[in-house]
Amino acid sequence: MLLLREERLRQNISATALAAAIGLSRTTITHIENDQARPTLWVLIHIAEGLQVNLPELMARASAPPKRKSNAP
């Protein structure tokens, strides 16, 4: 879930700091961010709380189609 990494970096929070704040391992955080793990709802709720974001809003952003870059001059 690249969106989680983008939000974490936007807030200038390391994966280690987020993991410590929510009681998960840094490896778990990075595996989720790299789509190498499928988080449970419980884990997603804790990550959202750790990032202080609204989980439903975050999930809506994750499922929205990607924005296209304009090639207009």
PDB file of N, CA and C in Angstrom:
ATOM      1  N   MET A   1       0.851  -1.175   0.000  1.00  0.00           N
ATOM      2  CA  MET A   1       0.000   0.000   0.000  1.00  0.00           C
ATOM      3  C   MET A   1       0.897   1.238   0.000  1.00  0.00           C
ATOM      4  N   LEU A   2       1.246   1.592  -1.198  1.00  0.00           N
ATOM      5  CA  LEU A   2       2.139   2.730  -1.390  1.00  0.00           C
ATOM      6  C   LEU A   2       1.581   3.996  -0.753  1.00  0.00           C
ATOM      7  N   LEU A   3       0.277   4.110  -0.710  1.00  0.00           N
ATOM      8  CA  LEU A   3      -0.345   5.296  -0.122  1.00  0.00           C
ATOM      9  C   LEU A   3       0.049   5.455   1.350  1.00  0.00           C
ATOM     10  N   LEU A   4       0.184   4.358   2.058  1.00  0.00           N
ATOM     11  CA  LEU A   4       0.607   4.435   3.459  1.00  0.00           C
ATOM     12  C   LEU A   4       2.010   4.997   3.562  1.00  0.00           C
ATOM     13  N   ARG A   5       2.908   4.544   2.681  1.00  0.00           N
ATOM     14  CA  ARG A   5       4.271   5.062   2.696  1.00  0.00           C
ATOM     15  C   ARG A   5       4.277   6.551   2.361  1.00  0.00           C
ATOM     16  N   GLU A   6       3.500   6.936   1.351  1.00  0.00           N
ATOM     17  CA  GLU A   6       3.435   8.358   0.972  1.00  0.00           C
ATOM     18  C   GLU A   6       2.971   9.214   2.146  1.00  0.00           C
ATOM     19  N   GLU A   7       1.964   8.752   2.847  1.00  0.00           N
ATOM     20  CA  GLU A   7       1.443   9.507   3.997  1.00  0.00           C
ATOM     21  C   GLU A   7       2.477   9.545   5.118  1.00  0.00           C
ATOM     22  N   ARG A   8       3.122   8.435   5.375  1.00  0.00           N
ATOM     23  CA  ARG A   8       4.133   8.381   6.431  1.00  0.00           C
ATOM     24  C   ARG A   8       5.291   9.333   6.110  1.00  0.00           C
ATOM     25  N   LEU A   9       5.749   9.323   4.879  1.00  0.00           N
ATOM     26  CA  LEU A   9       6.848  10.205   4.486  1.00  0.00           C
ATOM     27  C   LEU A   9       6.412  11.668   4.491  1.00  0.00           C
ATOM     28  N   ARG A  10       5.163  11.917   4.089  1.00  0.00           N
ATOM     29  CA  ARG A  10       4.645  13.286   4.104  1.00  0.00           C
ATOM     30  C   ARG A  10       4.699  13.852   5.520  1.00  0.00           C
ATOM     31  N   GLN A  11       4.449  12.993   6.493  1.00  0.00           N
ATOM     32  CA  GLN A  11       4.468  13.412   7.896  1.00  0.00           C
ATOM     33  C   GLN A  11       5.864  13.331   8.517  1.00  0.00           C
ATOM     34  N   ASN A  12       6.840  12.917   7.711  1.00  0.00           N
ATOM     35  CA  ASN A  12       8.231  12.804   8.167  1.00  0.00           C
ATOM     36  C   ASN A  12       8.371  11.834   9.351  1.00  0.00           C
ATOM     37  N   ILE A  13       7.692  10.690   9.226  1.00  0.00           N
ATOM     38  CA  ILE A  13       7.746   9.650  10.252  1.00  0.00           C
ATOM     39  C   ILE A  13       8.483   8.450   9.662  1.00  0.00           C
ATOM     40  N   SER A  14       9.460   7.930  10.373  1.00  0.00           N
ATOM     41  CA  SER A  14      10.177   6.749   9.889  1.00  0.00           C
ATOM     42  C   SER A  14       9.322   5.501  10.108  1.00  0.00           C
ATOM     43  N   ALA A  15       9.605   4.471   9.341  1.00  0.00           N
ATOM     44  CA  ALA A  15       8.893   3.203   9.521  1.00  0.00           C
ATOM     45  C   ALA A  15       9.161   2.656  10.918  1.00  0.00           C
ATOM     46  N   THR A  16      10.367   2.857  11.415  1.00  0.00           N
ATOM     47  CA  THR A  16      10.723   2.394  12.758  1.00  0.00           C
ATOM     48  C   THR A  16       9.903   3.116  13.825  1.00  0.00           C
ATOM     49  N   ALA A  17       9.776   4.434  13.685  1.00  0.00           N
ATOM     50  CA  ALA A  17       9.011   5.214  14.670  1.00  0.00           C
ATOM     51  C   ALA A  17       7.533   4.847  14.625  1.00  0.00           C
ATOM     52  N   LEU A  18       6.972   4.691  13.434  1.00  0.00           N
ATOM     53  CA  LEU A  18       5.564   4.305  13.324  1.00  0.00           C
ATOM     54  C   LEU A  18       5.348   2.931  13.938  1.00  0.00           C
ATOM     55  N   ALA A  19       6.223   1.996  13.613  1.00  0.00           N
ATOM     56  CA  ALA A  19       6.097   0.640  14.138  1.00  0.00           C
ATOM     57  C   ALA A  19       6.139   0.637  15.663  1.00  0.00           C
ATOM     58  N   ALA A  20       7.069   1.384  16.237  1.00  0.00           N
ATOM     59  CA  ALA A  20       7.181   1.444  17.697  1.00  0.00           C
ATOM     60  C   ALA A  20       5.937   2.064  18.318  1.00  0.00           C
ATOM     61  N   ALA A  21       5.380   3.073  17.662  1.00  0.00           N
ATOM     62  CA  ALA A  21       4.211   3.774  18.203  1.00  0.00           C
ATOM     63  C   ALA A  21       2.968   2.893  18.227  1.00  0.00           C
ATOM     64  N   ILE A  22       2.873   1.950  17.281  1.00  0.00           N
ATOM     65  CA  ILE A  22       1.656   1.137  17.203  1.00  0.00           C
ATOM     66  C   ILE A  22       1.877  -0.318  17.589  1.00  0.00           C
ATOM     67  N   GLY A  23       3.097  -0.671  17.997  1.00  0.00           N
ATOM     68  CA  GLY A  23       3.355  -2.017  18.478  1.00  0.00           C
ATOM     69  C   GLY A  23       3.533  -3.068  17.407  1.00  0.00           C
ATOM     70  N   LEU A  24       4.035  -2.675  16.249  1.00  0.00           N
ATOM     71  CA  LEU A  24       4.345  -3.624  15.179  1.00  0.00           C
ATOM     72  C   LEU A  24       5.835  -3.561  14.884  1.00  0.00           C
ATOM     73  N   SER A  25       6.314  -4.488  14.083  1.00  0.00           N
ATOM     74  CA  SER A  25       7.716  -4.437  13.692  1.00  0.00           C
ATOM     75  C   SER A  25       7.881  -3.530  12.470  1.00  0.00           C
ATOM     76  N   ARG A  26       9.085  -2.972  12.324  1.00  0.00           N
ATOM     77  CA  ARG A  26       9.378  -2.148  11.151  1.00  0.00           C
ATOM     78  C   ARG A  26       9.228  -2.985   9.887  1.00  0.00           C
ATOM     79  N   THR A  27       9.616  -4.243   9.962  1.00  0.00           N
ATOM     80  CA  THR A  27       9.501  -5.132   8.808  1.00  0.00           C
ATOM     81  C   THR A  27       8.050  -5.279   8.364  1.00  0.00           C
ATOM     82  N   THR A  28       7.150  -5.395   9.313  1.00  0.00           N
ATOM     83  CA  THR A  28       5.724  -5.493   8.980  1.00  0.00           C
ATOM     84  C   THR A  28       5.267  -4.249   8.247  1.00  0.00           C
ATOM     85  N   ILE A  29       5.652  -3.086   8.738  1.00  0.00           N
ATOM     86  CA  ILE A  29       5.273  -1.827   8.090  1.00  0.00           C
ATOM     87  C   ILE A  29       5.795  -1.789   6.659  1.00  0.00           C
ATOM     88  N   THR A  30       7.074  -2.094   6.473  1.00  0.00           N
ATOM     89  CA  THR A  30       7.644  -2.008   5.125  1.00  0.00           C
ATOM     90  C   THR A  30       7.068  -3.069   4.202  1.00  0.00           C
ATOM     91  N   HIS A  31       6.760  -4.246   4.721  1.00  0.00           N
ATOM     92  CA  HIS A  31       6.136  -5.275   3.880  1.00  0.00           C
ATOM     93  C   HIS A  31       4.746  -4.827   3.425  1.00  0.00           C
ATOM     94  N   ILE A  32       3.993  -4.215   4.292  1.00  0.00           N
ATOM     95  CA  ILE A  32       2.669  -3.709   3.908  1.00  0.00           C
ATOM     96  C   ILE A  32       2.818  -2.616   2.859  1.00  0.00           C
ATOM     97  N   GLU A  33       3.742  -1.702   3.082  1.00  0.00           N
ATOM     98  CA  GLU A  33       3.946  -0.597   2.141  1.00  0.00           C
ATOM     99  C   GLU A  33       4.403  -1.080   0.766  1.00  0.00           C
ATOM    100  N   ASN A  34       5.123  -2.202   0.731  1.00  0.00           N
ATOM    101  CA  ASN A  34       5.632  -2.740  -0.535  1.00  0.00           C
ATOM    102  C   ASN A  34       4.745  -3.833  -1.114  1.00  0.00           C
ATOM    103  N   ASP A  35       3.524  -3.954  -0.612  1.00  0.00           N
ATOM    104  CA  ASP A  35       2.568  -4.972  -1.061  1.00  0.00           C
ATOM    105  C   ASP A  35       3.112  -6.390  -0.948  1.00  0.00           C
ATOM    106  N   GLN A  36       3.929  -6.627   0.069  1.00  0.00           N
ATOM    107  CA  GLN A  36       4.445  -7.962   0.326  1.00  0.00           C
ATOM    108  C   GLN A  36       3.691  -8.621   1.478  1.00  0.00           C
ATOM    109  N   ALA A  37       2.736  -7.918   2.040  1.00  0.00           N
ATOM    110  CA  ALA A  37       1.913  -8.449   3.122  1.00  0.00           C
ATOM    111  C   ALA A  37       0.515  -7.869   3.003  1.00  0.00           C
ATOM    112  N   ARG A  38      -0.448  -8.623   3.414  1.00  0.00           N
ATOM    113  CA  ARG A  38      -1.849  -8.196   3.416  1.00  0.00           C
ATOM    114  C   ARG A  38      -2.256  -7.924   4.859  1.00  0.00           C
ATOM    115  N   PRO A  39      -2.411  -6.647   5.215  1.00  0.00           N
ATOM    116  CA  PRO A  39      -2.734  -6.335   6.611  1.00  0.00           C
ATOM    117  C   PRO A  39      -4.173  -6.676   6.965  1.00  0.00           C
ATOM    118  N   THR A  40      -4.369  -7.043   8.199  1.00  0.00           N
ATOM    119  CA  THR A  40      -5.719  -7.248   8.708  1.00  0.00           C
ATOM    120  C   THR A  40      -6.352  -5.878   8.966  1.00  0.00           C
ATOM    121  N   LEU A  41      -7.634  -5.866   9.183  1.00  0.00           N
ATOM    122  CA  LEU A  41      -8.324  -4.624   9.511  1.00  0.00           C
ATOM    123  C   LEU A  41      -7.751  -4.034  10.792  1.00  0.00           C
ATOM    124  N   TRP A  42      -7.454  -4.874  11.774  1.00  0.00           N
ATOM    125  CA  TRP A  42      -6.883  -4.419  13.032  1.00  0.00           C
ATOM    126  C   TRP A  42      -5.578  -3.664  12.786  1.00  0.00           C
ATOM    127  N   VAL A  43      -4.713  -4.217  11.937  1.00  0.00           N
ATOM    128  CA  VAL A  43      -3.432  -3.571  11.631  1.00  0.00           C
ATOM    129  C   VAL A  43      -3.666  -2.252  10.908  1.00  0.00           C
ATOM    130  N   LEU A  44      -4.573  -2.224   9.937  1.00  0.00           N
ATOM    131  CA  LEU A  44      -4.861  -0.977   9.210  1.00  0.00           C
ATOM    132  C   LEU A  44      -5.389   0.107  10.150  1.00  0.00           C
ATOM    133  N   ILE A  45      -6.241  -0.280  11.080  1.00  0.00           N
ATOM    134  CA  ILE A  45      -6.766   0.689  12.053  1.00  0.00           C
ATOM    135  C   ILE A  45      -5.628   1.269  12.877  1.00  0.00           C
ATOM    136  N   HIS A  46      -4.717   0.434  13.334  1.00  0.00           N
ATOM    137  CA  HIS A  46      -3.598   0.914  14.150  1.00  0.00           C
ATOM    138  C   HIS A  46      -2.633   1.777  13.334  1.00  0.00           C
ATOM    139  N   ILE A  47      -2.393   1.422  12.089  1.00  0.00           N
ATOM    140  CA  ILE A  47      -1.534   2.256  11.243  1.00  0.00           C
ATOM    141  C   ILE A  47      -2.186   3.616  11.025  1.00  0.00           C
ATOM    142  N   ALA A  48      -3.477   3.622  10.739  1.00  0.00           N
ATOM    143  CA  ALA A  48      -4.188   4.892  10.537  1.00  0.00           C
ATOM    144  C   ALA A  48      -4.132   5.742  11.805  1.00  0.00           C
ATOM    145  N   GLU A  49      -4.320   5.120  12.956  1.00  0.00           N
ATOM    146  CA  GLU A  49      -4.234   5.864  14.218  1.00  0.00           C
ATOM    147  C   GLU A  49      -2.819   6.403  14.432  1.00  0.00           C
ATOM    148  N   GLY A  50      -1.813   5.596  14.111  1.00  0.00           N
ATOM    149  CA  GLY A  50      -0.441   6.027  14.268  1.00  0.00           C
ATOM    150  C   GLY A  50      -0.090   7.201  13.364  1.00  0.00           C
ATOM    151  N   LEU A  51      -0.710   7.225  12.174  1.00  0.00           N
ATOM    152  CA  LEU A  51      -0.495   8.333  11.237  1.00  0.00           C
ATOM    153  C   LEU A  51      -1.490   9.472  11.464  1.00  0.00           C
ATOM    154  N   GLN A  52      -2.417   9.265  12.377  1.00  0.00           N
ATOM    155  CA  GLN A  52      -3.464  10.237  12.688  1.00  0.00           C
ATOM    156  C   GLN A  52      -4.248  10.634  11.431  1.00  0.00           C
ATOM    157  N   VAL A  53      -4.678   9.596  10.704  1.00  0.00           N
ATOM    158  CA  VAL A  53      -5.504   9.799   9.515  1.00  0.00           C
ATOM    159  C   VAL A  53      -6.789   9.006   9.670  1.00  0.00           C
ATOM    160  N   ASN A  54      -7.793   9.387   8.933  1.00  0.00           N
ATOM    161  CA  ASN A  54      -9.088   8.733   8.934  1.00  0.00           C
ATOM    162  C   ASN A  54      -9.002   7.509   8.026  1.00  0.00           C
ATOM    163  N   LEU A  55      -9.201   6.304   8.557  1.00  0.00           N
ATOM    164  CA  LEU A  55      -9.060   5.083   7.776  1.00  0.00           C
ATOM    165  C   LEU A  55     -10.009   5.035   6.572  1.00  0.00           C
ATOM    166  N   PRO A  56     -11.308   5.340   6.721  1.00  0.00           N
ATOM    167  CA  PRO A  56     -12.180   5.299   5.541  1.00  0.00           C
ATOM    168  C   PRO A  56     -11.717   6.262   4.433  1.00  0.00           C
ATOM    169  N   GLU A  57     -11.257   7.441   4.820  1.00  0.00           N
ATOM    170  CA  GLU A  57     -10.770   8.392   3.823  1.00  0.00           C
ATOM    171  C   GLU A  57      -9.505   7.864   3.148  1.00  0.00           C
ATOM    172  N   LEU A  58      -8.622   7.276   3.930  1.00  0.00           N
ATOM    173  CA  LEU A  58      -7.391   6.714   3.391  1.00  0.00           C
ATOM    174  C   LEU A  58      -7.706   5.581   2.419  1.00  0.00           C
ATOM    175  N   MET A  59      -8.657   4.731   2.758  1.00  0.00           N
ATOM    176  CA  MET A  59      -9.032   3.627   1.882  1.00  0.00           C
ATOM    177  C   MET A  59      -9.688   4.134   0.604  1.00  0.00           C
ATOM    178  N   ALA A  60     -10.469   5.204   0.702  1.00  0.00           N
ATOM    179  CA  ALA A  60     -11.082   5.784  -0.490  1.00  0.00           C
ATOM    180  C   ALA A  60     -10.004   6.331  -1.419  1.00  0.00           C
ATOM    181  N   ARG A  61      -8.996   6.979  -0.840  1.00  0.00           N
ATOM    182  CA  ARG A  61      -7.887   7.502  -1.644  1.00  0.00           C
ATOM    183  C   ARG A  61      -7.115   6.364  -2.290  1.00  0.00           C
ATOM    184  N   ALA A  62      -6.971   5.258  -1.585  1.00  0.00           N
ATOM    185  CA  ALA A  62      -6.228   4.118  -2.116  1.00  0.00           C
ATOM    186  C   ALA A  62      -6.961   3.458  -3.275  1.00  0.00           C
ATOM    187  N   SER A  63      -8.282   3.488  -3.256  1.00  0.00           N
ATOM    188  CA  SER A  63      -9.045   2.830  -4.315  1.00  0.00           C
ATOM    189  C   SER A  63      -9.403   3.759  -5.464  1.00  0.00           C
ATOM    190  N   ALA A  64      -9.104   5.049  -5.329  1.00  0.00           N
ATOM    191  CA  ALA A  64      -9.393   6.002  -6.406  1.00  0.00           C
ATOM    192  C   ALA A  64      -8.441   5.768  -7.572  1.00  0.00           C
ATOM    193  N   PRO A  65      -8.922   6.001  -8.793  1.00  0.00           N
ATOM    194  CA  PRO A  65      -8.027   5.847  -9.939  1.00  0.00           C
ATOM    195  C   PRO A  65      -6.870   6.842  -9.847  1.00  0.00           C
ATOM    196  N   PRO A  66      -5.683   6.442 -10.326  1.00  0.00           N
ATOM    197  CA  PRO A  66      -4.538   7.356 -10.245  1.00  0.00           C
ATOM    198  C   PRO A  66      -4.762   8.601 -11.086  1.00  0.00           C
ATOM    199  N   LYS A  67      -4.202   9.709 -10.595  1.00  0.00           N
ATOM    200  CA  LYS A  67      -4.301  10.958 -11.344  1.00  0.00           C
ATOM    201  C   LYS A  67      -3.331  10.896 -12.510  1.00  0.00           C
ATOM    202  N   ARG A  68      -3.800  11.344 -13.664  1.00  0.00           N
ATOM    203  CA  ARG A  68      -2.937  11.354 -14.834  1.00  0.00           C
ATOM    204  C   ARG A  68      -2.223  12.674 -14.944  1.00  0.00           C
ATOM    205  N   LYS A  69      -0.978  12.594 -15.387  1.00  0.00           N
ATOM    206  CA  LYS A  69      -0.219  13.821 -15.604  1.00  0.00           C
ATOM    207  C   LYS A  69      -0.640  14.414 -16.924  1.00  0.00           C
ATOM    208  N   SER A  70      -0.785  15.690 -16.924  1.00  0.00           N
ATOM    209  CA  SER A  70      -1.173  16.397 -18.138  1.00  0.00           C
ATOM    210  C   SER A  70       0.057  16.613 -19.008  1.00  0.00           C
ATOM    211  N   ASN A  71      -0.104  16.363 -20.314  1.00  0.00           N
ATOM    212  CA  ASN A  71       0.985  16.596 -21.268  1.00  0.00           C
ATOM    213  C   ASN A  71       0.799  17.901 -22.007  1.00  0.00           C
ATOM    214  N   ALA A  72      -0.138  18.708 -21.539  1.00  0.00           N
ATOM    215  CA  ALA A  72      -0.406  19.980 -22.201  1.00  0.00           C
ATOM    216  C   ALA A  72       0.767  20.940 -21.960  1.00  0.00           C
ATOM    217  N   PRO A  73       1.079  21.759 -22.980  1.00  0.00           N
ATOM    218  CA  PRO A  73       2.193  22.698 -22.805  1.00  0.00           C
ATOM    219  C   PRO A  73       1.893  23.802 -21.839  1.00  0.00           C
TER     220      PRO A  73
END
